[in-house]
Structures are given as structure tokens and as C-alpha cells.
mmCIF file of C-alpha atoms in Angstrom:
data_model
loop_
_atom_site.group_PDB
_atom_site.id
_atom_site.type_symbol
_atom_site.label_atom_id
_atom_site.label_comp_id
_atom_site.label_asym_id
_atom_site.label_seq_id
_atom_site.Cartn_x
_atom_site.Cartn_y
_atom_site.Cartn_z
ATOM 1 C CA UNK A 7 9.057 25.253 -42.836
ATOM 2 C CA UNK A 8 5.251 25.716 -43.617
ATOM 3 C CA UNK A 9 3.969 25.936 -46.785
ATOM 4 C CA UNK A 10 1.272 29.244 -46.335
ATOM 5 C CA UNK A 11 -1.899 29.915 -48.372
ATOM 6 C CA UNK A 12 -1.233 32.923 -50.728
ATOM 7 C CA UNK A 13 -4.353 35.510 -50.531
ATOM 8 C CA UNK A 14 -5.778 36.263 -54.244
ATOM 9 C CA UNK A 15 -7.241 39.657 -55.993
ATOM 10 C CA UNK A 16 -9.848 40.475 -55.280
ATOM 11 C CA UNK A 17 -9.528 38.866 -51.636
ATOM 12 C CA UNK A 18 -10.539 42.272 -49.525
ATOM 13 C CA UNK A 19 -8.258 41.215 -46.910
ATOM 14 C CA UNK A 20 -4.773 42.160 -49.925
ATOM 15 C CA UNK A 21 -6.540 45.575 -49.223
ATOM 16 C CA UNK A 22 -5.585 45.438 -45.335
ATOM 17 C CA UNK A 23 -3.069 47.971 -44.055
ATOM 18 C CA UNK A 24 -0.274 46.474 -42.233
ATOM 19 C CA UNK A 25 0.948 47.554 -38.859
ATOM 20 C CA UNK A 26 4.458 48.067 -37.809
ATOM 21 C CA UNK A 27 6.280 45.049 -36.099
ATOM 22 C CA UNK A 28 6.913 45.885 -32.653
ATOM 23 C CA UNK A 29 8.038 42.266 -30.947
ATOM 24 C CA UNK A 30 11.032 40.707 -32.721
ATOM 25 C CA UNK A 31 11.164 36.866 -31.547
ATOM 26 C CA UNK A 32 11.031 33.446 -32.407
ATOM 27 C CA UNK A 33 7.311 33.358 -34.226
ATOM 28 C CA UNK A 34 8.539 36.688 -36.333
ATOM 29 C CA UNK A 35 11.532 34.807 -37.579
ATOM 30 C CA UNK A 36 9.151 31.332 -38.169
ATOM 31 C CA UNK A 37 6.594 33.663 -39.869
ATOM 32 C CA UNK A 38 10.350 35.163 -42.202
ATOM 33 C CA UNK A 39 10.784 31.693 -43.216
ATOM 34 C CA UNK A 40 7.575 30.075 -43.535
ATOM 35 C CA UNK A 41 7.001 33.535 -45.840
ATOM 36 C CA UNK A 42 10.817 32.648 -47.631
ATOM 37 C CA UNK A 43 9.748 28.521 -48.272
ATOM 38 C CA UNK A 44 6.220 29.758 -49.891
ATOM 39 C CA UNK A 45 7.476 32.230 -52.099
ATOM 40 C CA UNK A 46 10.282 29.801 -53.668
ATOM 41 C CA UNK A 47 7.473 27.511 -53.862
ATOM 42 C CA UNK A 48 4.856 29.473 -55.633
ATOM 43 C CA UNK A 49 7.814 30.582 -57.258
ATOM 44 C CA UNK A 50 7.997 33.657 -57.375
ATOM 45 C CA UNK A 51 11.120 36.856 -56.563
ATOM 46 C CA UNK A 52 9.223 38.580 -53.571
ATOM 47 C CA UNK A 53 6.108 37.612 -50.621
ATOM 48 C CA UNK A 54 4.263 40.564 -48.141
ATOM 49 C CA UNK A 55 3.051 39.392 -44.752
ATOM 50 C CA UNK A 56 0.034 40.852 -46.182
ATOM 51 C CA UNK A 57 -0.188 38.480 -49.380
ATOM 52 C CA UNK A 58 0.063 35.390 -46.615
ATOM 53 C CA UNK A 59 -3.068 37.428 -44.270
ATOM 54 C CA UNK A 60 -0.198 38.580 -41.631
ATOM 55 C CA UNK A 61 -1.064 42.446 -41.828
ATOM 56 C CA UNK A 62 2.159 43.300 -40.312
ATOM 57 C CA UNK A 63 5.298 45.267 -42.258
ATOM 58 C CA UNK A 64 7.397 42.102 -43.169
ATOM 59 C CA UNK A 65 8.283 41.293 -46.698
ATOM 60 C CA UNK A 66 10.684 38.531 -48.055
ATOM 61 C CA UNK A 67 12.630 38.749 -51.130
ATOM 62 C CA UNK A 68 15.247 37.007 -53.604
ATOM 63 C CA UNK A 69 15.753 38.563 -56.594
ATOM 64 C CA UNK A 70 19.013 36.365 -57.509
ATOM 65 C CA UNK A 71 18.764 33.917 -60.482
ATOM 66 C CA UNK A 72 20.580 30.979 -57.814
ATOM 67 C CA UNK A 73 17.578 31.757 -55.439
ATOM 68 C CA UNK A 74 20.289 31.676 -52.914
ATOM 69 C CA UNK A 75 20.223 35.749 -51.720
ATOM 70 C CA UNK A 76 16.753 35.524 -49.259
ATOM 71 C CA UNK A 77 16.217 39.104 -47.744
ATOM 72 C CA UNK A 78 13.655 40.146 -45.057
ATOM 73 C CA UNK A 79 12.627 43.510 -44.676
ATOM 74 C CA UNK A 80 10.608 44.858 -41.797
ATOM 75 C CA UNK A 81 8.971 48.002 -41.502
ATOM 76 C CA UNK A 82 10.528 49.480 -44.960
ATOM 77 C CA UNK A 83 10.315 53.312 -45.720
ATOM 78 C CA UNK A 84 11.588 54.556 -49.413
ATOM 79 C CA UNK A 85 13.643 57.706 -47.825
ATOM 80 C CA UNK A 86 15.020 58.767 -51.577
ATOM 81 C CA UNK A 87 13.519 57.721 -55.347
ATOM 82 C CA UNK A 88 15.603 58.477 -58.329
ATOM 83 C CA UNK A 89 14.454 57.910 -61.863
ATOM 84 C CA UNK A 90 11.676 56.270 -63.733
ATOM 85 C CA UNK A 91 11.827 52.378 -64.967
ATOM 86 C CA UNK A 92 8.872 50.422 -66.867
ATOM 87 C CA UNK A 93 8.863 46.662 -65.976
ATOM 88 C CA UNK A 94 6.609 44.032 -66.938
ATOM 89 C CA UNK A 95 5.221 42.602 -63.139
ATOM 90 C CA UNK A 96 3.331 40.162 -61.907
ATOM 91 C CA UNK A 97 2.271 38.992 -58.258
ATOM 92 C CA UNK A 98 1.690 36.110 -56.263
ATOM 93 C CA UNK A 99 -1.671 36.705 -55.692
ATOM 94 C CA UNK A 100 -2.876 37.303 -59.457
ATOM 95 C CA UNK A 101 -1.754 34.471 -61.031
ATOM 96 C CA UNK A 102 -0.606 34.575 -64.826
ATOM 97 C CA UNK A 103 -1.353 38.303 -64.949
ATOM 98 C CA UNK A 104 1.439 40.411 -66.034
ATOM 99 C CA UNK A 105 1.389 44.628 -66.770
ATOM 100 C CA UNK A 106 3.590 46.723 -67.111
ATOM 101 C CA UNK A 107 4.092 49.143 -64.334
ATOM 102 C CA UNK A 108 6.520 52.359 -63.963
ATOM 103 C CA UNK A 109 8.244 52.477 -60.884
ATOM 104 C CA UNK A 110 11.431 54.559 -59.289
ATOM 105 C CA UNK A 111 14.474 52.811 -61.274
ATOM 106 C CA UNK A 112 16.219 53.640 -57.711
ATOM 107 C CA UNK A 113 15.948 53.989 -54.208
ATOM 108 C CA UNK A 114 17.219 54.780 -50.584
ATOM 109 C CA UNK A 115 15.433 52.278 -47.872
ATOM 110 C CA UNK A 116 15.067 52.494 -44.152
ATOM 111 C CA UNK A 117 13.930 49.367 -42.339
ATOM 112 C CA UNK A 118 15.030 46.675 -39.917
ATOM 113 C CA UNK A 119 16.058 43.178 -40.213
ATOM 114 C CA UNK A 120 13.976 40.382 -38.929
ATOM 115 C CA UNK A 121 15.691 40.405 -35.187
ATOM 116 C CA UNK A 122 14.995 44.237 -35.231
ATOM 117 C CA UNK A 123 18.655 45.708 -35.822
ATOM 118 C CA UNK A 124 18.585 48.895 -38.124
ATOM 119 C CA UNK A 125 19.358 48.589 -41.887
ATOM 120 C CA UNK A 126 20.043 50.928 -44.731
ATOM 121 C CA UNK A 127 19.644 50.156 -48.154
ATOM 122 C CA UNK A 128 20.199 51.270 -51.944
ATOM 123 C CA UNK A 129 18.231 49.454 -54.543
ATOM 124 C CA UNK A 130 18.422 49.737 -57.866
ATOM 125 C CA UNK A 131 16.640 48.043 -61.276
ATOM 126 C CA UNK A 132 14.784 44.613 -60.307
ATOM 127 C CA UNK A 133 15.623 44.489 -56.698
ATOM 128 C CA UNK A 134 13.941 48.474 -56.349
ATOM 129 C CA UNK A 135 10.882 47.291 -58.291
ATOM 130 C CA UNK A 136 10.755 43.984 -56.148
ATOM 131 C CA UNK A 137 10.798 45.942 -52.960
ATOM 132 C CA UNK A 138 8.341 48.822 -54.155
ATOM 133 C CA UNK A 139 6.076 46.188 -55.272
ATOM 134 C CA UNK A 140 6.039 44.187 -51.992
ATOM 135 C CA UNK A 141 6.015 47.482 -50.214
ATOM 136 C CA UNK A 142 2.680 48.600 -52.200
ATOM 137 C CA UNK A 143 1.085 45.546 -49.927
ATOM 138 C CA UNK A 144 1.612 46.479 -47.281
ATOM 139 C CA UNK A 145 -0.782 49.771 -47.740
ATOM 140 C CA UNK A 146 -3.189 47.799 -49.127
ATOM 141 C CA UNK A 147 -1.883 48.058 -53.090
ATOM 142 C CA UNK A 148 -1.197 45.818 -55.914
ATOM 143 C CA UNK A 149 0.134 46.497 -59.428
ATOM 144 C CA UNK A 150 -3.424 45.744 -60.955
ATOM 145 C CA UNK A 151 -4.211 49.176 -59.118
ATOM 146 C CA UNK A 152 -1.816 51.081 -62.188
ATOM 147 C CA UNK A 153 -3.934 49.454 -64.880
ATOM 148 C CA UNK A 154 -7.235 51.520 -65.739
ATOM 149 C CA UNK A 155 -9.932 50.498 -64.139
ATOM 150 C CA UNK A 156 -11.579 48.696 -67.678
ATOM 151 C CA UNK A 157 -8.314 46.296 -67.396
ATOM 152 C CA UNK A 158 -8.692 45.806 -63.992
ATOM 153 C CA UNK A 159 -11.998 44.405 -64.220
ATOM 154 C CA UNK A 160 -10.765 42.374 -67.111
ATOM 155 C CA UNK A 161 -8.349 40.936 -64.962
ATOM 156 C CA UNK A 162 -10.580 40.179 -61.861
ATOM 157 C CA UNK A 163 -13.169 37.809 -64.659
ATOM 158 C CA UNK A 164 -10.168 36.071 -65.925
ATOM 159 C CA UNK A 165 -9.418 35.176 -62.223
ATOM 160 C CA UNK A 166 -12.352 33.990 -61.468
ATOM 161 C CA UNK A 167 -12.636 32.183 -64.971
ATOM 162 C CA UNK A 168 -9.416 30.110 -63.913
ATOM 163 C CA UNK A 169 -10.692 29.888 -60.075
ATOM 164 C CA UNK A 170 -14.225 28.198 -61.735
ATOM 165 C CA UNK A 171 -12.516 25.892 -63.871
ATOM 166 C CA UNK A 172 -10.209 24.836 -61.294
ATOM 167 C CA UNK A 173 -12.763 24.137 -58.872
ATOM 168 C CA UNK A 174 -14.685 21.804 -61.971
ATOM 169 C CA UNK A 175 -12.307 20.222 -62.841
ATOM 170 C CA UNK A 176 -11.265 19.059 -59.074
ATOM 171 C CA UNK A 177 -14.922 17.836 -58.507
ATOM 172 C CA UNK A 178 -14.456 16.316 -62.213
ATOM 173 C CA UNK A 179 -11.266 13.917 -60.711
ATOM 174 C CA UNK A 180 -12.795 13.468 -57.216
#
């Protein structure tokens, strides 16, 4: 399995709208599991295609505290929401930001599994935030998009604070 590069707000690629899959074969399951060994890597509960610059409808997700209940979900549609939860997110691809973001407590999915079979799911508390999060990729969305736009810019400098100092302090040890 590959490690991938995670893309990073305010990358203009996260803002990509993915495409449906259409061909289910060997590279779609590759891409599943190269997706799978990055996100336990980075670590972190949930990946989009889109975070990794696929801009297809895949997203990969383990939500258990074992990290040993890997889901992939391809071409997701929410077909019922029910209630309102507020849960304290972060993402992949802003590092060491967390908000708090309101989100259906459940829902009703649609979607295929990665060798294209149909799937139903019901999704409720972490797992329904997980997907709806990973989901919000896909159309080009992250969480930083439900903080006002003041605190949105406030994140963006504090990226590219970290992303500076980073980059120093490599050249400093090469």
C-alpha cells in the first residue's frame, strides 16, 4: 500500500467537484486502499478521493476505536436526515484546526461498495458526521466553510504560519 500526499486548505484543487465512479476494477480497489493506509497514517477517522487529488466519489472511513472496521463508500447520496448534532471536527487537510460544526445526528445513505454492488445504510452520531463530512468533499466543501468568513481567514494564516515554519526549519537541518 502507498502512502498518498494529503491536499491542504486552501489548495484550490479540495474545491474540485468529484465525478461519479463508473469503472469498478483493480486500480479503484488499489486507489480504496492506498486511500485506507494514508488515512490510518495521518491518523485520522475518514479520507475523500478528493482530499488525495482523485476527484472521483470514493471516500474511506473507520470510525472504530480498534481501527479495525475500514468502510469504502462510492458514489454516496444522504436519501433521509433526522435531527441536529454539534461536534467538534477536524480534517485531514487542515491540520490542528478543530470547530465545531452542526450536522444531521442521523441519516439514510445510498451508495455502492468499492466492486460496484448496491448498499444501503443508516448512520447515526460519529459515523453520520464522518460520512457527511467526507461527503462535503466531494462537492468541493470543508468544515472551515461553517465558520464565518473572519475565522476562516484566521485559519488559512495559521496554516500558512505552520507551512513557513516547517519549510525553515527543514532548510535549518538540511
Amino acid at each position: 500500500m502507498s502512502i498518498l500526499t494529503i491536499l491542504e486548505f486552501p489548495d484550490p484543487r479540495l474545491r474540485t467537484k468529484a465525478q461519479p465512479v463508473t469503472t469498478f476494477d483493480a486500480a479503484l480497489k488499489k486507489l480504496s486502499d492506498d486511500m485506507l493506509t494514508t488515512m490510518y497514517e495521518a491518523p485520522g477517522i475518514g479520507l475523500a478521493a478528493s482530499q488525495v487529488d482523485r476527484h472521483i466519489q470514493l471516500l474511506v472511513l473507520d470510525v472504530s476505536e480498534e481501527k479495525n472496521a475500514p468502510m469504502t463508500i462510492v458514489n454516496p447520496r444522504i436519501l433521509e436526515r433526522e435531527g441536529t448534532q454539534t461536534c467538534q471536527e477536524g480534517c485531514l487537510s487542515v491540520p490542528g484546526i478543530f470547530a465545531d460544526v452542526d450536522r444531521s445526528d442521523r441519516i439514510r445513505l445510498a451508495a455502492q461498495d468499492v466492486a460496484g454492488n448496491p448498499i444501503e445504510l443508516e448512520a447515526d452520531g460519529l459515523l453520520a458526521v464522518c460520512i457527511q463530512h467526507e461527503m462535503d468533499h466531494l462537492i468541493g466543501k470543508l468544515f472551515v466553510d461553517y465558520l464565518s468568513p473572519l475565522k476562516r481567514d484566521m485559519v488559512r494564516k495559521k496554516l500558512e504560519k505552520q507551512r513557513r515554519h516547517a519549510e525553515s526549519s527543514a532548510t535549518a537541518s538540511a
